[in-house]
Tab-separated table of C-alpha atoms in Angstrom:
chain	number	residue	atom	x	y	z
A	1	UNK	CA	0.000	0.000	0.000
A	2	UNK	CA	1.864	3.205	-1.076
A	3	UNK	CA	0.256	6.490	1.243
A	4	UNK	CA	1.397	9.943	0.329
A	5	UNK	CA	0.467	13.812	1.795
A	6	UNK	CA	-1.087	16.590	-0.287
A	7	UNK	CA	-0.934	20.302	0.655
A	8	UNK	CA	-2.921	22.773	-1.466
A	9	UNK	CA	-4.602	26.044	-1.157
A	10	UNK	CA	-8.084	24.133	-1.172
A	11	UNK	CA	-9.714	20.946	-1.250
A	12	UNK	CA	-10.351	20.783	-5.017
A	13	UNK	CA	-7.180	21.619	-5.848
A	14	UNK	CA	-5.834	18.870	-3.278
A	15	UNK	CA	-8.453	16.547	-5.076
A	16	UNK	CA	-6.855	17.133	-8.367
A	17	UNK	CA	-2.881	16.720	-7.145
A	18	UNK	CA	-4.075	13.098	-5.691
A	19	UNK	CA	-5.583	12.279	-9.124
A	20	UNK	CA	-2.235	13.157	-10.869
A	21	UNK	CA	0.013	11.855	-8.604
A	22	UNK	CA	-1.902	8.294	-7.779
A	23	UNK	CA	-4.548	7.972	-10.131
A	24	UNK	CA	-8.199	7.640	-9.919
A	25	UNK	CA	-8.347	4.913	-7.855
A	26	UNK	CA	-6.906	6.437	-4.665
A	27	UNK	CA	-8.879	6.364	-1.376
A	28	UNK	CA	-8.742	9.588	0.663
A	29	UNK	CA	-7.789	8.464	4.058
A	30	UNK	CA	-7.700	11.475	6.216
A	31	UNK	CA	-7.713	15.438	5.587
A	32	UNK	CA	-7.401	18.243	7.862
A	33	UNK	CA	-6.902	22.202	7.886
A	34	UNK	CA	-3.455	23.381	7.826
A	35	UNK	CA	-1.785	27.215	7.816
A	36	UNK	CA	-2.504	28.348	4.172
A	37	UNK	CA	-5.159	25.451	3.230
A	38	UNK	CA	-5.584	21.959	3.721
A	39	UNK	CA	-3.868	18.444	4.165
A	40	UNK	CA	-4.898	15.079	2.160
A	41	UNK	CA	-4.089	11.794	2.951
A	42	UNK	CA	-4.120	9.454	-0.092
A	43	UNK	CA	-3.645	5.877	-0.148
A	44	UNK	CA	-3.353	3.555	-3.310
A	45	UNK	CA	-4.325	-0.336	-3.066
A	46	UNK	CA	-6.225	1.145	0.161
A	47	UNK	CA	-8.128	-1.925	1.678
A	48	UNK	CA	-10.335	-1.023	4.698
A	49	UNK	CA	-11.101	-4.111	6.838
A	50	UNK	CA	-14.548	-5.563	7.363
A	51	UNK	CA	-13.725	-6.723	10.696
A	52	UNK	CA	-12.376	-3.218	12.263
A	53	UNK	CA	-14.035	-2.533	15.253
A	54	UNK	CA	-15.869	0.597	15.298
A	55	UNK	CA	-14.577	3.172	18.416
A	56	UNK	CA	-17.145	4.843	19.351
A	57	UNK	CA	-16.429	8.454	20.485
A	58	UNK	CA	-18.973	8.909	23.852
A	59	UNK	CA	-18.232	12.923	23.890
A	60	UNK	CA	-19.196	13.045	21.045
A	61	UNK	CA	-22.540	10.716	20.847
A	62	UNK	CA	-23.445	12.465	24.357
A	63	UNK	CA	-23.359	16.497	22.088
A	64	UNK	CA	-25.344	15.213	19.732
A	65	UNK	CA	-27.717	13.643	22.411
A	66	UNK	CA	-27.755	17.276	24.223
A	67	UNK	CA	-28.293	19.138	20.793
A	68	UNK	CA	-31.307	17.244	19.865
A	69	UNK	CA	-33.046	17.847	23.420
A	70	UNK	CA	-32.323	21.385	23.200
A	71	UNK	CA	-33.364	21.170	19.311
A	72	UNK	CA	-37.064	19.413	20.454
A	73	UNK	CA	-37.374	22.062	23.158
A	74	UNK	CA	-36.927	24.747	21.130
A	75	UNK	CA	-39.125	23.681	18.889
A	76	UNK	CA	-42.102	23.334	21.315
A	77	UNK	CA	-41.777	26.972	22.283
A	78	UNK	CA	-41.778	27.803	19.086
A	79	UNK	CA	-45.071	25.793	18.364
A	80	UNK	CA	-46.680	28.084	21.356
A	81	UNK	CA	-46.012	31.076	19.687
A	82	UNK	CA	-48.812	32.580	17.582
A	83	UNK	CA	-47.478	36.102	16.907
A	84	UNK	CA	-46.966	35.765	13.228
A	85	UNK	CA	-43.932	38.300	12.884
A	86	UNK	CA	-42.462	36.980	16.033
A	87	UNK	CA	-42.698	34.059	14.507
A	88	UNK	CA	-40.932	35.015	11.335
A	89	UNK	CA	-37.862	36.637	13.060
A	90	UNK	CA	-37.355	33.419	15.484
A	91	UNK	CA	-37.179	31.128	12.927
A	92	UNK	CA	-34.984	33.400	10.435
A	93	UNK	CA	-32.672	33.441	13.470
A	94	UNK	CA	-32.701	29.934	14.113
A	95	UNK	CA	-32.324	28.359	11.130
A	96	UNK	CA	-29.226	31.171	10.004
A	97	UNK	CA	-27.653	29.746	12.911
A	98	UNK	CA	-27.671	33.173	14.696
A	99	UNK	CA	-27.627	33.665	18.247
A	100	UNK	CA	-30.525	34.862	20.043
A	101	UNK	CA	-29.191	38.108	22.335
A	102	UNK	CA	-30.469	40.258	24.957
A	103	UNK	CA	-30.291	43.012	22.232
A	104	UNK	CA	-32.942	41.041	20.175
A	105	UNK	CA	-35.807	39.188	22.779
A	106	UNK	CA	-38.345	36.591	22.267
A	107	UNK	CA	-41.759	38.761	22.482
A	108	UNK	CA	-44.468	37.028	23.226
A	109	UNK	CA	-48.331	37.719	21.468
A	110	UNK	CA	-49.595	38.749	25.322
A	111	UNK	CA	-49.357	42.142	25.995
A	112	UNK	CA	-49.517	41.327	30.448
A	113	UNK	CA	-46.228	39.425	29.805
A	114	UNK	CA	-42.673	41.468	29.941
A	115	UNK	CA	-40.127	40.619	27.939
A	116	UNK	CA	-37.985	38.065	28.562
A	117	UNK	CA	-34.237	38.343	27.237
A	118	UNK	CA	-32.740	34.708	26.234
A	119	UNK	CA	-29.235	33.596	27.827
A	120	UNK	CA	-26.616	34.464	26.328
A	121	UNK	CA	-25.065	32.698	23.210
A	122	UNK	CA	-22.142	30.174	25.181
A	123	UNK	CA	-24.906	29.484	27.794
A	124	UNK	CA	-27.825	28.557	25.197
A	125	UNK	CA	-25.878	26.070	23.233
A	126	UNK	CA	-23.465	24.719	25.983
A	127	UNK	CA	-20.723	24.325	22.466
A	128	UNK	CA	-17.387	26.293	21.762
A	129	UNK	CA	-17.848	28.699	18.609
A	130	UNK	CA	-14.150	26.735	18.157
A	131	UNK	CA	-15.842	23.220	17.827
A	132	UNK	CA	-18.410	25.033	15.313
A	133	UNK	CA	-15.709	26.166	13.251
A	134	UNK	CA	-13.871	22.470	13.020
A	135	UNK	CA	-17.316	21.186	12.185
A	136	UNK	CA	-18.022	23.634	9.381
A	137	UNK	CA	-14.132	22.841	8.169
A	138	UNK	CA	-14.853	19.211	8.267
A	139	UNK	CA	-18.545	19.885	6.342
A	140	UNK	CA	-17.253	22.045	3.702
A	141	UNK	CA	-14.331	19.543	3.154
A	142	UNK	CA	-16.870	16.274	2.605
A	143	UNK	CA	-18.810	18.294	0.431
A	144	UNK	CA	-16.099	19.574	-1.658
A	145	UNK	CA	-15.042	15.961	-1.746
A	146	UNK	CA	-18.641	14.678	-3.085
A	147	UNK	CA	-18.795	17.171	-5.767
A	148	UNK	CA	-15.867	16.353	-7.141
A	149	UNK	CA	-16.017	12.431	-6.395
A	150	UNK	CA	-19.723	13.162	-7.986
A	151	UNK	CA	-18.546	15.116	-11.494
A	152	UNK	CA	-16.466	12.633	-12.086
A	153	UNK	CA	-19.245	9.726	-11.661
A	154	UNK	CA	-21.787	11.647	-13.580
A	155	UNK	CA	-19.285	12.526	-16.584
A	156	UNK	CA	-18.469	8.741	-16.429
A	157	UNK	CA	-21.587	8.008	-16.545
A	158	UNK	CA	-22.545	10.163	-19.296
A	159	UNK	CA	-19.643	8.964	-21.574
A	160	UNK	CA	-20.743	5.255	-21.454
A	161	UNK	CA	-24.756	6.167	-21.679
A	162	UNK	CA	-25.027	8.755	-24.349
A	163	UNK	CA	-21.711	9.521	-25.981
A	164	UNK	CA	-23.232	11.495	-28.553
A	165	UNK	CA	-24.376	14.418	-25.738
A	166	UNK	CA	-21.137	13.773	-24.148
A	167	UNK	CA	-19.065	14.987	-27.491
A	168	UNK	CA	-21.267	18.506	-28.054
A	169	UNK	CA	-20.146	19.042	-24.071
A	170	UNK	CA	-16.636	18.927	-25.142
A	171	UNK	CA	-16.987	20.941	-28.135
A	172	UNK	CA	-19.086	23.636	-25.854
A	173	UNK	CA	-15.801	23.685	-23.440
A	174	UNK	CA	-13.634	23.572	-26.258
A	175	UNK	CA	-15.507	26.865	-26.802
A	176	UNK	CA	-14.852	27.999	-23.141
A	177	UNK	CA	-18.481	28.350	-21.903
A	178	UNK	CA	-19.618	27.969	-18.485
A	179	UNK	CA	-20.913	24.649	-17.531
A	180	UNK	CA	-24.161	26.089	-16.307
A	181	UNK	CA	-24.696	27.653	-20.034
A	182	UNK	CA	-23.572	24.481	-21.497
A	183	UNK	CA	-26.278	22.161	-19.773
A	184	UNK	CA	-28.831	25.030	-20.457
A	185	UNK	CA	-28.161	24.554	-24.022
A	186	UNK	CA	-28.140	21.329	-24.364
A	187	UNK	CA	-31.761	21.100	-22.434
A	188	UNK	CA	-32.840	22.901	-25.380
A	189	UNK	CA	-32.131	20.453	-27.776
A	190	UNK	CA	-33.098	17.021	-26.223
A	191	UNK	CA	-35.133	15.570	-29.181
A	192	UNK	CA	-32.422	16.046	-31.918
A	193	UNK	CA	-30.430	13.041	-32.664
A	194	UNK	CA	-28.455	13.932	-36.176
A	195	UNK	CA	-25.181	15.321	-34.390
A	196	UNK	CA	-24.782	17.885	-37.260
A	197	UNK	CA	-28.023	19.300	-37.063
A	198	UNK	CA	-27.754	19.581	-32.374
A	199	UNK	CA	-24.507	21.320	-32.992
A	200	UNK	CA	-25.901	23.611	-35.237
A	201	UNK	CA	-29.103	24.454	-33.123
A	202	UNK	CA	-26.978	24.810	-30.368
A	203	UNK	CA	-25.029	27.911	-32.013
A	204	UNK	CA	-28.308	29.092	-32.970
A	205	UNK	CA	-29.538	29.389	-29.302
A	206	UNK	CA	-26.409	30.349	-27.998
A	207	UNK	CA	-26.550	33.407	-30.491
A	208	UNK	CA	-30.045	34.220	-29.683
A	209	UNK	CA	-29.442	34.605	-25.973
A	210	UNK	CA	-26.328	37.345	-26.970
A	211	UNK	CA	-28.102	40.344	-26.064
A	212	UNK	CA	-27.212	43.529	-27.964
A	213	UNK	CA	-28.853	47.300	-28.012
A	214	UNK	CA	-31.710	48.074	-29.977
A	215	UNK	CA	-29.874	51.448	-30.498
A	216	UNK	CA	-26.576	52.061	-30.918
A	217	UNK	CA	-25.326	53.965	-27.587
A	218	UNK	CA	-24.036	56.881	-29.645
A	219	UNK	CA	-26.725	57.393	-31.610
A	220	UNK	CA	-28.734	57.290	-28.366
A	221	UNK	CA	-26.618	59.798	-27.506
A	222	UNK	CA	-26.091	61.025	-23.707
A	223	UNK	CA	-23.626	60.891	-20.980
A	224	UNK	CA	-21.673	57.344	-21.646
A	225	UNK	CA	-19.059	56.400	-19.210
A	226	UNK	CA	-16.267	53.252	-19.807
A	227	UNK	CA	-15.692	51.504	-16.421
A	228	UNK	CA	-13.914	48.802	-15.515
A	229	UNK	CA	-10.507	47.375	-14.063
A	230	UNK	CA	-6.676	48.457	-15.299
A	231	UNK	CA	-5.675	47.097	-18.450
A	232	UNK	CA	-8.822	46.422	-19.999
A	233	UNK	CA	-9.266	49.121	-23.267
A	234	UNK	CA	-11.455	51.980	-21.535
A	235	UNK	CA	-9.158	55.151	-22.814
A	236	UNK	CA	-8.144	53.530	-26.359
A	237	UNK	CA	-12.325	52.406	-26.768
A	238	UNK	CA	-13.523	56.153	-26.029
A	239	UNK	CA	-10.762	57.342	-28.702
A	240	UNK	CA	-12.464	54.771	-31.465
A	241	UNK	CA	-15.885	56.120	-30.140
A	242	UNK	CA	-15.303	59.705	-29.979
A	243	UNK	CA	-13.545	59.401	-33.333
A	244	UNK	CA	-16.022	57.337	-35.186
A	245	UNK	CA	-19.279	59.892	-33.721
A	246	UNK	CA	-16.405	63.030	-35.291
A	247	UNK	CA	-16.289	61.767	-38.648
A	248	UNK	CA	-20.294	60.362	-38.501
A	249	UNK	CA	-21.483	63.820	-37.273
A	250	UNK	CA	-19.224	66.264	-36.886
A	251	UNK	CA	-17.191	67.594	-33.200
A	252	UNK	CA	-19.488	70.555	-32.155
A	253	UNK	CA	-22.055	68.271	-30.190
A	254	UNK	CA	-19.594	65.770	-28.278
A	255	UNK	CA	-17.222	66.330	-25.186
A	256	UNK	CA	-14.881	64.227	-23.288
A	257	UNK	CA	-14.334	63.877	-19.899
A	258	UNK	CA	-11.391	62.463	-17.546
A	259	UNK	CA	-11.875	60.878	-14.103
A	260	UNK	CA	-8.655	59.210	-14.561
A	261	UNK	CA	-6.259	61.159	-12.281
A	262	UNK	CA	-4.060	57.822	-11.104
A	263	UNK	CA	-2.640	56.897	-14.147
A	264	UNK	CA	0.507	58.783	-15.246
A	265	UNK	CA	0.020	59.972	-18.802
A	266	UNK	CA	-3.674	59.659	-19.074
A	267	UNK	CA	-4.994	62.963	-18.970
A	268	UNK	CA	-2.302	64.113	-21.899
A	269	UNK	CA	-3.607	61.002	-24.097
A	270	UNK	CA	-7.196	62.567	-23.642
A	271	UNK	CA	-5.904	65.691	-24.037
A	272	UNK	CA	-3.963	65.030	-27.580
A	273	UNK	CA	-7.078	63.162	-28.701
A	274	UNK	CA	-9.014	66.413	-27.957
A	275	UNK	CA	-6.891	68.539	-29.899
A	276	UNK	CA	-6.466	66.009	-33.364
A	277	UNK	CA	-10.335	65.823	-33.123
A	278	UNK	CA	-11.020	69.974	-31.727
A	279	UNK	CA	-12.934	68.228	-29.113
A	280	UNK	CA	-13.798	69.816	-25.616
A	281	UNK	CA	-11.477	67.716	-23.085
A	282	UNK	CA	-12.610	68.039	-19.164
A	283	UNK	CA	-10.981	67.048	-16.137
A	284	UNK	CA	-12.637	65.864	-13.011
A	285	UNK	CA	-9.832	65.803	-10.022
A	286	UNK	CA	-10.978	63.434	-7.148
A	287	UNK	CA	-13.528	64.783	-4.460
A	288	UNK	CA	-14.194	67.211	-7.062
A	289	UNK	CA	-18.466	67.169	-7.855
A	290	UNK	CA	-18.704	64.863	-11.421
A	291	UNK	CA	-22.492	67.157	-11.856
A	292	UNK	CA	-21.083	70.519	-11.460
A	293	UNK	CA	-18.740	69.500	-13.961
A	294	UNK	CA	-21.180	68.409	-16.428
A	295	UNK	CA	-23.322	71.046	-15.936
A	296	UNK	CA	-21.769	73.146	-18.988
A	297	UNK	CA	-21.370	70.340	-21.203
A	298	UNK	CA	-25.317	69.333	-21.209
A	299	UNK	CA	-25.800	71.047	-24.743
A	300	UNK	CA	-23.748	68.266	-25.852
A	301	UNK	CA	-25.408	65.428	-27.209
A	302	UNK	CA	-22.757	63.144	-26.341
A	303	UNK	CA	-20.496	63.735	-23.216
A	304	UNK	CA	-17.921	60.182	-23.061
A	305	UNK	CA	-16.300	59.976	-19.712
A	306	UNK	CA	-13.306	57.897	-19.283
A	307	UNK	CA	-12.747	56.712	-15.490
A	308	UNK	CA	-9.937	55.267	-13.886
A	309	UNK	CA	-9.397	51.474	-13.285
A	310	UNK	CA	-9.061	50.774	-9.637
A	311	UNK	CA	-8.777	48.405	-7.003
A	312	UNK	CA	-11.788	46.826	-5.558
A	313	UNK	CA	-10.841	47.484	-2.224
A	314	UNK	CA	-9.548	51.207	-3.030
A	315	UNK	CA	-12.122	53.684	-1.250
A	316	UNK	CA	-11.890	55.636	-4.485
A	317	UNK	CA	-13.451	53.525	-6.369
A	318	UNK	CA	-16.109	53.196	-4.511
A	319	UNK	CA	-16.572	57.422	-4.721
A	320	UNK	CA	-16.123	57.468	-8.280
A	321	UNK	CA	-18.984	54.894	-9.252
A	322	UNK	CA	-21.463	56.583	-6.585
A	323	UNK	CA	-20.419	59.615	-8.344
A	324	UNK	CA	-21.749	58.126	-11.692
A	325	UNK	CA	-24.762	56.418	-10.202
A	326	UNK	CA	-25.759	59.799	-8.748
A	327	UNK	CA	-29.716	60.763	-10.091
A	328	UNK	CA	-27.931	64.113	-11.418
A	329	UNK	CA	-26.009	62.179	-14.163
A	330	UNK	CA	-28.307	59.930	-15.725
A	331	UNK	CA	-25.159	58.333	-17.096
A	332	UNK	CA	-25.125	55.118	-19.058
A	333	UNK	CA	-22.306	52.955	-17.748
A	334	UNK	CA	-20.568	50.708	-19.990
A	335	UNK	CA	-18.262	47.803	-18.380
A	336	UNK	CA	-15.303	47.546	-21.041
A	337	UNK	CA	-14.049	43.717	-20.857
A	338	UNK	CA	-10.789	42.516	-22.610
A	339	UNK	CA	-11.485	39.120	-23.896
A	340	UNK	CA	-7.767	38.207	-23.231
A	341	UNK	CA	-8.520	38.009	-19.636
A	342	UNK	CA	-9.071	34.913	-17.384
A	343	UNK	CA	-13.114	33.883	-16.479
A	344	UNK	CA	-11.708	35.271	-12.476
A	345	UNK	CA	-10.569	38.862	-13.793
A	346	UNK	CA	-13.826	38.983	-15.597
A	347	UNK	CA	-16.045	37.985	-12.677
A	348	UNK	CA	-14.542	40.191	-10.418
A	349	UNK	CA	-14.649	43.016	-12.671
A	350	UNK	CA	-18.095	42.503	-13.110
A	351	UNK	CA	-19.200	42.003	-9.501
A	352	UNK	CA	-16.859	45.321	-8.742
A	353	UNK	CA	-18.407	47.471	-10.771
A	354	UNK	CA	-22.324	46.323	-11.109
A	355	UNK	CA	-22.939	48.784	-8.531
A	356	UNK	CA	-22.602	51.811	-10.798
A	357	UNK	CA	-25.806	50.100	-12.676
A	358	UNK	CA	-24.585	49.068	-15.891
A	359	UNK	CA	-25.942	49.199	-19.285
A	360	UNK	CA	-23.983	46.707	-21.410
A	361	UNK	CA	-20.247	45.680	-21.531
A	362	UNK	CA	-18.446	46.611	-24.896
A	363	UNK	CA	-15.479	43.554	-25.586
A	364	UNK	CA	-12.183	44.479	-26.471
A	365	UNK	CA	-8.970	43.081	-27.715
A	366	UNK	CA	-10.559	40.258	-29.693
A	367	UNK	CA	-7.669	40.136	-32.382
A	368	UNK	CA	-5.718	38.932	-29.069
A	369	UNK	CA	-7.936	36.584	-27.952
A	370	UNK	CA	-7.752	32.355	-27.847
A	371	UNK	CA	-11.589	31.729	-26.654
A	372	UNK	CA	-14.402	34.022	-26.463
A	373	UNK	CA	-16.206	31.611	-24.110
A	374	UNK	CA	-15.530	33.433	-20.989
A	375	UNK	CA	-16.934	36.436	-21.694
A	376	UNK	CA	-20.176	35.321	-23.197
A	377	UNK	CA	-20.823	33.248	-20.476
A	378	UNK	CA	-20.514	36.345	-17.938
A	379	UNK	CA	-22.644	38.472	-20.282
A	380	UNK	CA	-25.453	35.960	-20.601
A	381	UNK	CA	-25.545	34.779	-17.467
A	382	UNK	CA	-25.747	38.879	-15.898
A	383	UNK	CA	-28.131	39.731	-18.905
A	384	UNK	CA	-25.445	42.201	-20.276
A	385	UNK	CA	-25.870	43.650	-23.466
A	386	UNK	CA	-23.063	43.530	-25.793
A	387	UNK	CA	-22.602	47.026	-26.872
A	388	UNK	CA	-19.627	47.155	-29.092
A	389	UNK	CA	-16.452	45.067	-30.184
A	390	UNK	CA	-13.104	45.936	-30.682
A	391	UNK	CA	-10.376	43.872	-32.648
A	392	UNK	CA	-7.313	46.114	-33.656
A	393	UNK	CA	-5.150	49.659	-32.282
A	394	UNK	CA	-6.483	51.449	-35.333
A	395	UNK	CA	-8.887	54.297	-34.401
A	396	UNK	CA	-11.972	54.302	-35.001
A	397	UNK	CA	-11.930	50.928	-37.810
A	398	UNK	CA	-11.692	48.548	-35.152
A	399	UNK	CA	-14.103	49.549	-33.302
A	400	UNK	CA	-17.761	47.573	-34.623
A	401	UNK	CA	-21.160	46.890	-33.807
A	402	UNK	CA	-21.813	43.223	-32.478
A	403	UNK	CA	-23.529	40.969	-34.926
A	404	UNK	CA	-24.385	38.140	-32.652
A	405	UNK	CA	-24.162	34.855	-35.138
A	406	UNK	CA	-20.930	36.598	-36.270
A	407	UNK	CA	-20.142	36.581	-33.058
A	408	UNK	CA	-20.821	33.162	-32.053
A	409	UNK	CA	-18.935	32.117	-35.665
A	410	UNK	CA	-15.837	33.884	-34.081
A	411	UNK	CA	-15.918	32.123	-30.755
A	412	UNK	CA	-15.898	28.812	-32.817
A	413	UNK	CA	-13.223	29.693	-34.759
A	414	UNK	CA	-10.617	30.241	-32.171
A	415	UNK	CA	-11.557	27.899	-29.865
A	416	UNK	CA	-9.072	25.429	-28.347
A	417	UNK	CA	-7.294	22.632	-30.764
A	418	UNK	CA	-6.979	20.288	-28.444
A	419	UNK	CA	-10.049	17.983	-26.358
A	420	UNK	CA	-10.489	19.202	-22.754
A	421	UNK	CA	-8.643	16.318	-20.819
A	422	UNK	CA	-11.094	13.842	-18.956
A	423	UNK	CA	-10.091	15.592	-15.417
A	424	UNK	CA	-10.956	19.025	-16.816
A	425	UNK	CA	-14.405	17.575	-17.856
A	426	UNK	CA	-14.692	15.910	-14.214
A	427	UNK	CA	-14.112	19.133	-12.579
A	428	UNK	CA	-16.594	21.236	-14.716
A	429	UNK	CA	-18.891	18.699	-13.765
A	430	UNK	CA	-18.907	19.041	-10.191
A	431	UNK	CA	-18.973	23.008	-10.080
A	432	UNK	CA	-22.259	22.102	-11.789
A	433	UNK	CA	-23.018	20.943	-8.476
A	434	UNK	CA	-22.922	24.104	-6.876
A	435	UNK	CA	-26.223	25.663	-9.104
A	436	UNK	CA	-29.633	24.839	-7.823
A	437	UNK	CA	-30.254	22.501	-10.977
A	438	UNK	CA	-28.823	19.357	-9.936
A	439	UNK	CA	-29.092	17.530	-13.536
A	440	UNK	CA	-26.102	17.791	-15.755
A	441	UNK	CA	-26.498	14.549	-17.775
């Protein structure tokens, strides 16, 4: 029997070094939290024997014993209580797993009664918060465990049962989408057999739920503003769009405007784009009020703001898309995404900057690009529209309007040469686990 210790930063990533290293066939025999993440114990040719006695841990058994009595009683008070919204926070508290305080009491309906504040938290459960945390450890760490030991049964499964499904799941992650979008699509063509003819109705749905304006933004016209992280195209996409509105309709009725005061050099690239176009260039300095410094610039019938790409946890950023969600702007925020990045960068981006209340996303280096998966999945799944695309440094050619079966055609044609490997599959397949839709074959 050959045992061996894995240390990773989490439990699927443990999962996956015990799977290279040993094989499928290993048996996890232990696992435990360490500084920095957590500690397998693998074994290969693992044999547990039938006739091991079973310990049985008594401080344990006797918990359990006291947290069902307490469990029972508190349910019969409960069951006494007929105040409806009494009722409502009691439960909410309970089943959360929150303490019941002096700060919040149990009121009864009776109006003779007083109140009566419940013990405090240590003396209501009789349990260290410490043996609570160990517990939710060693939860977290089975379930991690079954999701992936459960992707890999159910892609398994799915090979040997109906390998014709199983292929269009490899050519949708060959793609790069999301598993979650994947099994949607596939649900929506269950009663065609002919391979040719699934694949093909599955581009066709996948285009149809690419959601682009009815309008383009700048013939909408109003107060657009790029947002989003460092790196991703904002400054260089308001150049193509102020230049491509200059030649369309002239520069009298468009202005630009800077929030960018972080970046070294960006206020003199706005500022030589101004002059080559004899466009209006403003500057708003931090703390400084963004409607006060629109106010002249309302005759316009396009005002472009570019803003600057900031931490999450930077307290600036959090001013500067409050300042753009402010009532006095009306501004239409547009999250610019750079298809180049990983599906992490483009979560967070998205999750950082949804507060502002976004319009669309416009997509960005796609002459870079080697899958356009990614960031489909993130703008169908947060009912983004897609706004614009950009492809190329040249201002403003490369900057186009999305055609969404073009598109979808592009995302197929640079998607990966090579099959995802059967571990890649597996893994997809239990972070399918995680959605409230439990079927993925």
């Amino acid at each position: 029997m050959q045992v061996k210790r894995f240390f990773a930063a989490d439990m699927r990533q443990a999962m996956k070094l015990v799977r290279d290293e040993l094989g499928a066939d290993a048996a996890i025999i232990g696992n435990r939290r360490i500084a920095g993440g957590v500690e397998l114990t693998a074994a290969l040719d693992y044999k547990l024997s039938a006739l091991a006695p079973r310990v049985p841990n008594m401080e344990l058994e006797d918990e359990l014993r006291k947290t069902q009595s307490r469990i029972v009683t508190a349910q019969a008070e409960l069951s006494l209580r007929s105040d409806g919204e009494s009722d409502k926070a009691t439960n909410r508290q309970l089943f959360a797993g929150l303490p019941l305080t002096a700060a919040e009491p149990l009121i009864e309906p009776t109006l003779a009664e007083p109140r009566r504040p419940a013990p405090a938290p240590v003396a209501a459960t009789g349990v260290d918060p410490r043996a609570f945390d160990s517990m939710r450890f060693e939860l977290n760490s089975l379930r991690e465990l079954m999701e992936v030991q459960l992707g890999s049964l159910a892609w398994n499964q799915l090979q040997g049962s109906r390998p014709a499904q199983a292929n269009l799941w490899r050519r949708l992650q060959r793609i790069g989408l999301s598993g979650p979008l994947s099994r949607d699509l596939l649900a929506l063509i269950t009663d065609i057999e002919e391979p040719r003819q699934a694949w093909r109705m599955l581009l066709a749905h996948l285009a149809r739920m690419i959601a682009t304006p009815e309008v383009e933004p700048l013939e909408e016209g109003g107060v657009i503003a790029m947002v989003g992280p460092a790196g991703m195209g904002k400054t260089t996409t308001l150049a193509k769009l102020a230049a491509r509105y200059v030649l369309k309709y002239g520069a009298q009725n468009i202005a630009l405007v800077s929030m960018d005061s972080y970046r070294i050099g960006a206020q003199e690239q706005l500022k030589t784009l101004g002059r080559i176009l004899n466009v209006s260039v403003t500057h708003v300095d931090p703390g400084q009020s963004l409607v006060q410094a629109l106010e002249p610039l309302l005759r316009k019938r396009v005002v472009l703001i570019d803003t600057a790409g900031l931490q999450a946890s930077d307290p600036a950023l959090r001013m500067q898309l409050e300042s753009l969600a402010g009532r006095g702007i009306k501004s239409k925020n547009y999250l610019v995404l750079a298809t180049t990045s990983q599906k992490q960068v483009l979560t967070a981006a998205y999750h950082s900057y949804k507060r502002c209340g976004l319009a669309g996303c416009i997509l960005t280096k796609l002459d870079e690009t080697a899958s356009l998966g990614e960031v489909l999945s993130l703008a169908i799944s947060h009912e983004l529209p897609v706004a614009y695309l950009t492809d190329g440094p040249r201002i403003p050619d490369d900057l186009h309007l999305p055609r969404r079966h073009q598109l979808v055609s592009r995302a197929v044609s640079v998607q990966m040469q090579e099959e995802p490997s059967e571990e890649a599959m597996a893994d997809m397949f239990a972070d399918l686990y995680h959605s409230p839709t439990k079927r993925v074959g």
